[in-house]
GROMACS .gro file of C-alpha atoms in nm:
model
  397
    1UNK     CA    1  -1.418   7.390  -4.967
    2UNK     CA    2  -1.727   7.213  -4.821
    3UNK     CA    3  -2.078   7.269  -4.762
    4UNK     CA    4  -2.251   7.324  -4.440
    5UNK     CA    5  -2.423   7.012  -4.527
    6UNK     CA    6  -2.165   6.827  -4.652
    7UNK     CA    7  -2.018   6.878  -4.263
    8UNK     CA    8  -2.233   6.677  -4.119
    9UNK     CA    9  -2.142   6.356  -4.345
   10UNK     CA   10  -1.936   6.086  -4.160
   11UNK     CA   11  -1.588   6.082  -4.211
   12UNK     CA   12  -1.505   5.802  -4.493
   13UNK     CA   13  -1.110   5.836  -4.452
   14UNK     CA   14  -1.079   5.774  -4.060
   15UNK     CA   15  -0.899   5.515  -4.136
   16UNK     CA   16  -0.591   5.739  -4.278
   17UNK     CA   17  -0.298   5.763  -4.061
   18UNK     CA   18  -0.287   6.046  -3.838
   19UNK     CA   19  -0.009   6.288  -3.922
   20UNK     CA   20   0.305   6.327  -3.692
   21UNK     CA   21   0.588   6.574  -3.680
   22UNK     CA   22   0.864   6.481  -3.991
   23UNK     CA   23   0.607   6.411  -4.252
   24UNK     CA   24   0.498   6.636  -4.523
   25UNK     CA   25   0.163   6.796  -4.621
   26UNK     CA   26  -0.023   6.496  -4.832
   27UNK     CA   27  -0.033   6.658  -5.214
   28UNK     CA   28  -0.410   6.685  -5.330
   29UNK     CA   29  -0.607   6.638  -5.021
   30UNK     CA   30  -0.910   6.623  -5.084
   31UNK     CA   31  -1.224   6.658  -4.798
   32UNK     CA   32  -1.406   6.353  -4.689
   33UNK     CA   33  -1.608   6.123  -4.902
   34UNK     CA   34  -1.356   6.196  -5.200
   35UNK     CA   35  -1.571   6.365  -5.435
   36UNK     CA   36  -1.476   6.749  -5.511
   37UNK     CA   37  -1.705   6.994  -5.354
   38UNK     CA   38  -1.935   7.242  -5.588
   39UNK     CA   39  -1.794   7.599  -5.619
   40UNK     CA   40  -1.972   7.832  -5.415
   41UNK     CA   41  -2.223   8.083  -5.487
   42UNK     CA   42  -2.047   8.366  -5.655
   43UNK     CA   43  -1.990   8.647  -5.349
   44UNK     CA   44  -1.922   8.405  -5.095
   45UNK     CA   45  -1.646   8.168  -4.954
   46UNK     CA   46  -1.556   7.978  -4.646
   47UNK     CA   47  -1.284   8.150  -4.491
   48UNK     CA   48  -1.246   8.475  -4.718
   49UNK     CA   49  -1.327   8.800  -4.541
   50UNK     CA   50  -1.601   8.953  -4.726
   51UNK     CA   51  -1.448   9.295  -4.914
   52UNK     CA   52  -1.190   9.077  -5.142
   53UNK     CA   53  -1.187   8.768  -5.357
   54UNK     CA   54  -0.981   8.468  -5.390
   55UNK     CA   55  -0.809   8.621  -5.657
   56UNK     CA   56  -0.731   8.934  -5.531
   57UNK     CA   57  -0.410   9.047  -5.282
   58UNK     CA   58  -0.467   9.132  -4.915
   59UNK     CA   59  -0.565   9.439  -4.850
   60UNK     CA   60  -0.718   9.487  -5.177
   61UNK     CA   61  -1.093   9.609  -5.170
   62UNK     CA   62  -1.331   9.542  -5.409
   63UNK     CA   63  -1.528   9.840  -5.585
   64UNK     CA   64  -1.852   9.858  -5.443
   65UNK     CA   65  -2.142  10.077  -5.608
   66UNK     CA   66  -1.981  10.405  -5.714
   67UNK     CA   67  -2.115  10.737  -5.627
   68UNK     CA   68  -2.308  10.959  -5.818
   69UNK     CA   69  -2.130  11.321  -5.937
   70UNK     CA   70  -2.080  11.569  -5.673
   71UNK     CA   71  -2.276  11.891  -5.718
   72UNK     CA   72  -2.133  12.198  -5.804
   73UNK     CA   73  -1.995  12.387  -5.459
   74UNK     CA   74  -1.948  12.075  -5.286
   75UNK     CA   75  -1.650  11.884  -5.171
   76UNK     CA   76  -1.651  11.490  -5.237
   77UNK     CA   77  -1.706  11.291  -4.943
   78UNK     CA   78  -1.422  11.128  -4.808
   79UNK     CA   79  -1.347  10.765  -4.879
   80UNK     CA   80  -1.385  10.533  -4.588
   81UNK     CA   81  -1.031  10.395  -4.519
   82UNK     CA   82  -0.932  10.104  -4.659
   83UNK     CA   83  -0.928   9.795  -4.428
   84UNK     CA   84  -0.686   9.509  -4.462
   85UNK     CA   85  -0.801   9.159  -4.392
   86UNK     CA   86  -0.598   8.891  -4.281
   87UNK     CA   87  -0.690   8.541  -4.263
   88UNK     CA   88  -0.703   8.438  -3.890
   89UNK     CA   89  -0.442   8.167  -3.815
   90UNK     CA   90  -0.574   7.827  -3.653
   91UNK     CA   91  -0.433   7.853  -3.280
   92UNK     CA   92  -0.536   7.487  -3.092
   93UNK     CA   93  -0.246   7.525  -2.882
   94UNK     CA   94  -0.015   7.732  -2.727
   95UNK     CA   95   0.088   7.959  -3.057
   96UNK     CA   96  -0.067   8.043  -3.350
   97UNK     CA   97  -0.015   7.825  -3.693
   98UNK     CA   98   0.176   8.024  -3.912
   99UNK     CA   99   0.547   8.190  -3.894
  100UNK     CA  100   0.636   8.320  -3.543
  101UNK     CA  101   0.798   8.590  -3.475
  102UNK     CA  102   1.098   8.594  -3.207
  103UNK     CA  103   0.905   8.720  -2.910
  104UNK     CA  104   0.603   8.488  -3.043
  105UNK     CA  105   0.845   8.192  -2.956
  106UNK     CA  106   0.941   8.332  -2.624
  107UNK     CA  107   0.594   8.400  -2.504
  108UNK     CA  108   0.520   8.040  -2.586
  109UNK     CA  109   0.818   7.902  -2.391
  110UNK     CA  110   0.642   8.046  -2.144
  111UNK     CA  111   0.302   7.907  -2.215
  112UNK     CA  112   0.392   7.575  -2.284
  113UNK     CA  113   0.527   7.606  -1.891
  114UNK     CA  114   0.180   7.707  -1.800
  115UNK     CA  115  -0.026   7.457  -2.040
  116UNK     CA  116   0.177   7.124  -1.883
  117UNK     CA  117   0.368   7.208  -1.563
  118UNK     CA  118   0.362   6.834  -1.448
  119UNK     CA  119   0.623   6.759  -1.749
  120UNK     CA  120   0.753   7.117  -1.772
  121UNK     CA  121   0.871   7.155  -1.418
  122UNK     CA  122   0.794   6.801  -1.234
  123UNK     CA  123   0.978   6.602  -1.475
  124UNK     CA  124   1.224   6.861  -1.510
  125UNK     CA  125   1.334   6.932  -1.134
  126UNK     CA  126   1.368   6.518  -1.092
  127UNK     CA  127   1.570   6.511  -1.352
  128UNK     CA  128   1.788   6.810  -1.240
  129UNK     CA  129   1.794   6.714  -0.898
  130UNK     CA  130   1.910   6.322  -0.963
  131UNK     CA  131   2.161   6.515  -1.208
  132UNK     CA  132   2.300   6.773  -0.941
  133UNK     CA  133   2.332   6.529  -0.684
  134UNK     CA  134   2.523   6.297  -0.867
  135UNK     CA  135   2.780   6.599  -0.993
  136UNK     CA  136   2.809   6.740  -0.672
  137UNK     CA  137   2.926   6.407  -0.516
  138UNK     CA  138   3.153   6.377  -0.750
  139UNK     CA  139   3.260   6.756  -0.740
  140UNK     CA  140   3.320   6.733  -0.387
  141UNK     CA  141   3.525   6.319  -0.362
  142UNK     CA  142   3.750   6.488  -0.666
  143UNK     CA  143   3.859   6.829  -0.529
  144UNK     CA  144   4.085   6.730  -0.268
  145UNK     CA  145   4.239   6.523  -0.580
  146UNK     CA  146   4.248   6.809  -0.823
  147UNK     CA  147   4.318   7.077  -0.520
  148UNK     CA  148   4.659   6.866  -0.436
  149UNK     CA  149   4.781   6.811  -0.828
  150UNK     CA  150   4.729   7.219  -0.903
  151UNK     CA  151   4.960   7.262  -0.594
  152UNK     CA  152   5.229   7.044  -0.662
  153UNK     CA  153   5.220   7.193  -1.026
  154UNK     CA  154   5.273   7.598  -0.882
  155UNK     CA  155   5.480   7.448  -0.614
  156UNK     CA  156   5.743   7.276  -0.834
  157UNK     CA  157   5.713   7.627  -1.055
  158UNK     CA  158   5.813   7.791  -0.704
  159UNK     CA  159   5.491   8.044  -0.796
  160UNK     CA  160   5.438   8.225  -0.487
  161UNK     CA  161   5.129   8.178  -0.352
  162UNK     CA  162   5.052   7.780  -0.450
  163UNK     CA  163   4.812   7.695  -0.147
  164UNK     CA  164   4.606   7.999  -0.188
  165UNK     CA  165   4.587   7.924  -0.602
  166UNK     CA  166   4.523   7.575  -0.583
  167UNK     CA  167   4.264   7.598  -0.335
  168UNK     CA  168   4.049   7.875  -0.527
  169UNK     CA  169   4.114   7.681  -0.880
  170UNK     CA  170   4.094   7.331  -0.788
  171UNK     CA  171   3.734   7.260  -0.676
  172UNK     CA  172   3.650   7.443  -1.087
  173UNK     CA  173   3.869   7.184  -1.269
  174UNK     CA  174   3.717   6.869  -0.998
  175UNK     CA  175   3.370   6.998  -1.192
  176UNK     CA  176   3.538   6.851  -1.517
  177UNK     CA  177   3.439   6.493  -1.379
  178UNK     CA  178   3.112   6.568  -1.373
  179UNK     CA  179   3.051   6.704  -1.693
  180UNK     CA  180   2.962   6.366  -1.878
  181UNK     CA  181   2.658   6.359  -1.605
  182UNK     CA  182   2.527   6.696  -1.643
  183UNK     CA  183   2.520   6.615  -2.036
  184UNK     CA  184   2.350   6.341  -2.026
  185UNK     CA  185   2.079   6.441  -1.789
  186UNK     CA  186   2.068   6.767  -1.940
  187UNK     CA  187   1.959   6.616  -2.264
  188UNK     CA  188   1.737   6.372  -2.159
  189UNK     CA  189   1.534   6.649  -2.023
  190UNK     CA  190   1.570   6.811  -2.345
  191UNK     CA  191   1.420   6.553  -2.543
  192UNK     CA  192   1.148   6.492  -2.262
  193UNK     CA  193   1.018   6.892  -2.285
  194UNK     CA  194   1.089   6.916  -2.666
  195UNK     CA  195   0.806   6.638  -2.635
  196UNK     CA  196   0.583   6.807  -2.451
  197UNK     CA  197   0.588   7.157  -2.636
  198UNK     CA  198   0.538   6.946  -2.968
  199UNK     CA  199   0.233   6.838  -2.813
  200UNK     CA  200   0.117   7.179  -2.628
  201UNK     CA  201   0.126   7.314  -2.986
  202UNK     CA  202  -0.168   7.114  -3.094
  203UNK     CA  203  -0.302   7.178  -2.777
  204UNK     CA  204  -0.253   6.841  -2.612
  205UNK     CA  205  -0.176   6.748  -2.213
  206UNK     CA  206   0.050   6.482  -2.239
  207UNK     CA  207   0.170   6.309  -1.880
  208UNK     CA  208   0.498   6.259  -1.783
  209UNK     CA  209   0.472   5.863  -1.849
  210UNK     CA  210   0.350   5.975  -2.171
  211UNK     CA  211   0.725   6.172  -2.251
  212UNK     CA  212   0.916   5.901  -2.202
  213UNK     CA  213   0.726   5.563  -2.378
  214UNK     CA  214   0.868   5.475  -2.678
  215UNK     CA  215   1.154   5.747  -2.695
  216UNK     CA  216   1.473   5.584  -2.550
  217UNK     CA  217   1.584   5.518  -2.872
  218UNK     CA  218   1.566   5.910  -3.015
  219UNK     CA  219   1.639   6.022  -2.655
  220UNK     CA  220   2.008   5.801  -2.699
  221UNK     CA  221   2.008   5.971  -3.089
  222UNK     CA  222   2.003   6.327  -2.885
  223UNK     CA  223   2.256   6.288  -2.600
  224UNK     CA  224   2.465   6.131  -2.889
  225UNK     CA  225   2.478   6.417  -3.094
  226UNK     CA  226   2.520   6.633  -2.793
  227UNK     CA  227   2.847   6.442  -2.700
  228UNK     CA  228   2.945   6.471  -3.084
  229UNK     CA  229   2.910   6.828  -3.068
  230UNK     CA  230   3.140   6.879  -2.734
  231UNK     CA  231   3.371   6.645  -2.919
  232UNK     CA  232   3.386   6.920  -3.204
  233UNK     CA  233   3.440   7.201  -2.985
  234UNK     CA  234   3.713   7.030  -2.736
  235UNK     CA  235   3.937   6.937  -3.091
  236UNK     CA  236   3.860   7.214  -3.167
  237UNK     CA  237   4.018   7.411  -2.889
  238UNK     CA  238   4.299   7.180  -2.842
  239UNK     CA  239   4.439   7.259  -3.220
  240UNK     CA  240   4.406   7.632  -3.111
  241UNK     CA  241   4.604   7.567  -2.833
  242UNK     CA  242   4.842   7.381  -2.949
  243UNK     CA  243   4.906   7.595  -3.254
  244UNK     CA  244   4.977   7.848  -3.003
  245UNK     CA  245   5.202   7.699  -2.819
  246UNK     CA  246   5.409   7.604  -3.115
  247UNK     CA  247   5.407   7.949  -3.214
  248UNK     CA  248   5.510   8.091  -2.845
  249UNK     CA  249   5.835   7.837  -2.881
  250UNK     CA  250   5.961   8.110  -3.136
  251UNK     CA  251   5.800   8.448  -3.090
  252UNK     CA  252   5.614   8.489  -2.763
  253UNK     CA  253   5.438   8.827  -2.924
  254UNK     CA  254   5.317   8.610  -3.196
  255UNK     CA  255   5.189   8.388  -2.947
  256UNK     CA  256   5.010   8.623  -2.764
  257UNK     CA  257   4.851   8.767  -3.107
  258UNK     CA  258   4.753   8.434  -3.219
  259UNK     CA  259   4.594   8.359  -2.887
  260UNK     CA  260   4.354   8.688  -2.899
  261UNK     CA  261   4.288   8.656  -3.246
  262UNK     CA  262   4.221   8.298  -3.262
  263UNK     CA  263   4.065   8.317  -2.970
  264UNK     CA  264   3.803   8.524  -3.094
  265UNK     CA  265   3.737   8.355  -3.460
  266UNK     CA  266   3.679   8.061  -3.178
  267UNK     CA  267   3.389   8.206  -3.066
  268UNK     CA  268   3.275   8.334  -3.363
  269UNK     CA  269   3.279   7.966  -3.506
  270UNK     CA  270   3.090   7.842  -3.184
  271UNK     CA  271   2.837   8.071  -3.236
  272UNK     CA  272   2.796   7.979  -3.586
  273UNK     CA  273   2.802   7.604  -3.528
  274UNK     CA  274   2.605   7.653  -3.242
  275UNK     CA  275   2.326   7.808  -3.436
  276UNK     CA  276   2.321   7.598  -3.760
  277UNK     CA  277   2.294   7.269  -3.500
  278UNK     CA  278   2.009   7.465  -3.259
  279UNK     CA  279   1.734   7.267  -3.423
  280UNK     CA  280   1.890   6.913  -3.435
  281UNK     CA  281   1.802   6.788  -3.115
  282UNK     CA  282   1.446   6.865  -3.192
  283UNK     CA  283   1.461   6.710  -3.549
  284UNK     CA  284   1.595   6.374  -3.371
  285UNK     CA  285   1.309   6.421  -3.129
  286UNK     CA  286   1.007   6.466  -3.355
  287UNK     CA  287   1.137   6.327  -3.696
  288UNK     CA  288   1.191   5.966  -3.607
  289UNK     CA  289   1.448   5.963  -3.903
  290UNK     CA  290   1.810   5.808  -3.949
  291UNK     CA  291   2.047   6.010  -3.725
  292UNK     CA  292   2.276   6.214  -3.927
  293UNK     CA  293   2.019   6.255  -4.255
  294UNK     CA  294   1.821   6.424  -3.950
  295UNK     CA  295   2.117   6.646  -3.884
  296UNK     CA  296   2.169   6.732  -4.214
  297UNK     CA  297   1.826   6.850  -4.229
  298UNK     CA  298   1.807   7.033  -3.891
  299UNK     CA  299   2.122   7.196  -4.038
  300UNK     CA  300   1.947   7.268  -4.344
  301UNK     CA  301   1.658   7.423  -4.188
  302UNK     CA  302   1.889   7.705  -4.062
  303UNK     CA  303   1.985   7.884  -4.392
  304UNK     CA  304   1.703   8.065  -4.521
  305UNK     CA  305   1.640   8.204  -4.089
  306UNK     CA  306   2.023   8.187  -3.980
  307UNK     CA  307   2.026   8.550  -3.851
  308UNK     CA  308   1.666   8.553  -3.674
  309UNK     CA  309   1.804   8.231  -3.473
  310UNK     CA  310   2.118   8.377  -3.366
  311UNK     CA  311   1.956   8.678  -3.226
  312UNK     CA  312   1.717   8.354  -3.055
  313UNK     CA  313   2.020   8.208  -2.965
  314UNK     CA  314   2.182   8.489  -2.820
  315UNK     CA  315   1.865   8.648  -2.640
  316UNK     CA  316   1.838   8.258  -2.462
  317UNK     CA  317   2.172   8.263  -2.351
  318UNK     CA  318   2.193   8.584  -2.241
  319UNK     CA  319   1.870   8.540  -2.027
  320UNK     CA  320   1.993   8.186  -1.889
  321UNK     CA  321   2.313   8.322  -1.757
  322UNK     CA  322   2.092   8.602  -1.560
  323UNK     CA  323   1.853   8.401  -1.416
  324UNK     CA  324   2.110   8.156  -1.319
  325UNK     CA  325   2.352   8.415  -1.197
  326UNK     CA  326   2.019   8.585  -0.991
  327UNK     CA  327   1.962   8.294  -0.779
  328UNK     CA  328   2.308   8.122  -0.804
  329UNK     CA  329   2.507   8.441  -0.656
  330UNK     CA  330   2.236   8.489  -0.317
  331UNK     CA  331   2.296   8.101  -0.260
  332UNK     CA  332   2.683   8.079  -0.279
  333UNK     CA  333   2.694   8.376  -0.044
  334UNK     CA  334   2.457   8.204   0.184
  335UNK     CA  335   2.691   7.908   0.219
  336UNK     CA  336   2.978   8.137   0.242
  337UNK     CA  337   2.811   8.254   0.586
  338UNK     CA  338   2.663   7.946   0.708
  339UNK     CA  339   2.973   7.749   0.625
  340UNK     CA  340   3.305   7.971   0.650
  341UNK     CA  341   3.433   7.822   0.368
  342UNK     CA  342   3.552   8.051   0.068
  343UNK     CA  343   3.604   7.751  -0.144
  344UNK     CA  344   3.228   7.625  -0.119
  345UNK     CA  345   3.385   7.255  -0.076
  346UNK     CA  346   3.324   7.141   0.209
  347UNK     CA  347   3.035   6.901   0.235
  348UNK     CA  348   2.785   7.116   0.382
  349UNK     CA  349   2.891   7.436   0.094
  350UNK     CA  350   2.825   7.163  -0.151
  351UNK     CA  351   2.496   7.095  -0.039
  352UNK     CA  352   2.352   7.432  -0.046
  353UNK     CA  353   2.470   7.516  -0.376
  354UNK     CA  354   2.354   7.223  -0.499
  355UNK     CA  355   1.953   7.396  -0.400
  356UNK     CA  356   2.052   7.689  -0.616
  357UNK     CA  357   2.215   7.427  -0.900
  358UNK     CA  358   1.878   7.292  -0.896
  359UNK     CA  359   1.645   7.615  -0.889
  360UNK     CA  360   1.884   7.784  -1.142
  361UNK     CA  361   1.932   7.487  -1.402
  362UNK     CA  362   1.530   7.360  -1.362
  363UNK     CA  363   1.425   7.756  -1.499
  364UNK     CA  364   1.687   7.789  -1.810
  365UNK     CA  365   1.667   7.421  -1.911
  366UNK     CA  366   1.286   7.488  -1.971
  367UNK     CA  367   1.330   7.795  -2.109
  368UNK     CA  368   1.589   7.734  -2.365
  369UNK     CA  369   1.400   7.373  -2.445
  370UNK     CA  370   1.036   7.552  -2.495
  371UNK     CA  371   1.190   7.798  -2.707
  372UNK     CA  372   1.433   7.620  -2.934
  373UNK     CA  373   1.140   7.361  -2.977
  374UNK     CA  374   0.887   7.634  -3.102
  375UNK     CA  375   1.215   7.735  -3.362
  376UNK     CA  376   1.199   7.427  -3.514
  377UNK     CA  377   0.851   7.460  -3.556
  378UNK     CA  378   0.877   7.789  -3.662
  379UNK     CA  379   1.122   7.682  -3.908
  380UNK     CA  380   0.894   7.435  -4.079
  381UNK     CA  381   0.612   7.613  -4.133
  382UNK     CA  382   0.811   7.888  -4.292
  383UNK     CA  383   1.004   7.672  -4.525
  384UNK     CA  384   0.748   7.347  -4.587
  385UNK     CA  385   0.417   7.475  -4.481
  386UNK     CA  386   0.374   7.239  -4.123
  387UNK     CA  387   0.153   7.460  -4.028
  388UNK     CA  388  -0.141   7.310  -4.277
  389UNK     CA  389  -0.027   6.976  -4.165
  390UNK     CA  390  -0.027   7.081  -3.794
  391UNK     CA  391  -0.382   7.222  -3.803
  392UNK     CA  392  -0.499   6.929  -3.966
  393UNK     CA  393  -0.344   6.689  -3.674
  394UNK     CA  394  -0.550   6.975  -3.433
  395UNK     CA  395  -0.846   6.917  -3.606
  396UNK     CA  396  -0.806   6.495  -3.600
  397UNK     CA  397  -0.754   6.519  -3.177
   0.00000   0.00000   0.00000
């Protein structure tokens, strides 16, 4: 605790590093100049609502001067209610530092949107547009391909019917190709907003040169463990499948029970593995560490708050798919119009979607980023106080 005069002193320790996202609290800091401060007067205290002492719970009043008897014939006045104080959390950004709750993180998605929309949208619809493009060229050169091999499959089957199959289900496996783009751009973007919220938390405008210098290295760490993790869930599928299809060689019923059942402990696993990664791309982000001891920590920093980030998780998800399905449906029927094609792939189809790719994917992918950076936040200052650390960073500029 200082002084009001001991405020206006010059700052001896300017020349101490100034503290970044992955480090810890310092133990024992001390204010400027190094000397401890004198207690204070007894009754008062920087930052202590008056009503309750240091040493005293919240919400606990002190007893003031106590009234005199009450005369005969008269009821006692009634006690004033009792107020409860709460320290007032240090907000230089765009949430307040301390534990957030759910809807605390959403509303700051939101705000970081509104406190730097050059990165939060500019950088964001580049990226997505360059991304779209690309997968939408190579949608449209690979459907013909994949349209022709699904035909010849149902053909040599002699399924009735192959022309009008193949032609609805090719141009959705031709997207396959262009998954390894959409990853990779998608996480780059990731990284770049995950940035940028960091920042809007201690109430900083960074510019979109500002994202990028000096983070190829952790941006490569994130689209890394982004391909790792669709690595996991492909083997993962492809033993359910295949244990399936062993099974349907003998019993077709067992088959068919497997399928359902496994099916479903497959998603249940996703969702699990899906949540205990959400805050590793932000840990490789703003951590700076060695790759997987930063993804054994992100998945550490899960356990104590696994529940409150599924129901994170699933609230995201559930709100991407909307918004996405909102403006992606009114596009694709658009095309449908303009275009004739039912198969949306003709050239032109594939360029109107694309618009609605762009819209749709530019709104979730800052959502979901803005949010499931404030949850690693969140995380830390609930499990090793960041918040103390963060408002000191604040205070520093």
């Amino acid at each position: 605790m200082t002084t009001p005069s001991e405020q206006d002193q010059p700052d001896s320790g300017a020349d101490r590093p100034e503290p970044r996202y992955g480090q810890y609290a310092p133990a024992g800091w001390q204010p400027p100049g190094g000397s401890t401060p004198p207690p204070a007067p007894p009754g008062q205290g920087w930052g202590a609502a008056p009503g309750w002492g240091a040493d005293q719970p919240l919400g606990y009043r002190q007893p003031g001067a106590q009234p005199g008897p009450t005369p005969p014939g008269q009821h006692p006045p009634t006690a004033p209610p009792v107020q409860q104080f709460r320290p007032m959390a240090a907000q230089p950004g765009i949430v307040p530092l301390r534990p957030l709750s759910v809807w605390e993180i959403i509303d700051g998605a939101f705000r970081a949107v509104r406190h730097n929309p050059k990165v939060m949208f500019g950088v964001t619809v580049v990226g997505v547009a360059i991304s779209v493009l690309i997968s939408a060229v190579i949608t449209w050169y690979t459907s013909p391909f994949t349209t022709d091999l699904i035909r010849d499959v149902y053909s040599d089957l002699g399924t009735a019917g192959a022309d009008d199959i193949a032609s609805l289900i090719g141009p959705v496996y031709a997207t396959v190709f262009s998954l390894p783009v959409s990853l990779v751009f998608t996480q780059i973007i990731t990284g770049v907003l995950i940035r940028s919220v960091s920042q809007s938390v201690l109430g900083r405008v960074v510019s979109p040169g500002e994202v990028f210098r000096g983070q190829g290295g952790r941006l490569a760490r994130v689209v890394g463990f982004a391909a790792l993790t669709v690595l996991v869930a492909v083997l993962g599928g492809a033993a359910l499948i295949g244990l399936v299809v062993l099974v349907g060689q003998s019993s077709a019923a067992g088959a068919v029970l497997l399928g359902l059942l496994g099916g479903l402990l497959f998603l249940a696993a996703a969702l699990w593995f899906g949540v205990r990664t959400l805050l590793v791309p932000a840990g490789l982000m703003l951590e700076g560490g060695a790759f997987w001891a930063t993804v054994v920590r992100g998945w550490r920093l899960t356990r104590g708050g696994f529940w409150r980030l599924t129901g994170l998780y699933v609230l995201v998800t559930i709100a991407s798919m909307i918004v996405a399905g909102i403006i992606a449906t009114p596009v694709q029927l658009i095309a449908m119009l303009i275009t004739q094609d039912q198969t949306l792939t003709g050239f032109t189809a594939v360029a109107i979607t694309s618009v609605g790719d762009v819209i749709a994917t530019t709104l979730t992918t800052v959502f979901a980023a803005g949010a499931y950076a404030l949850a690693y936040i969140d995380a830390r200052m609930r499990t090793e106080g960041l918040d103390v650390e963060l408002a000191r960073a604040a205070a520093q500029g």
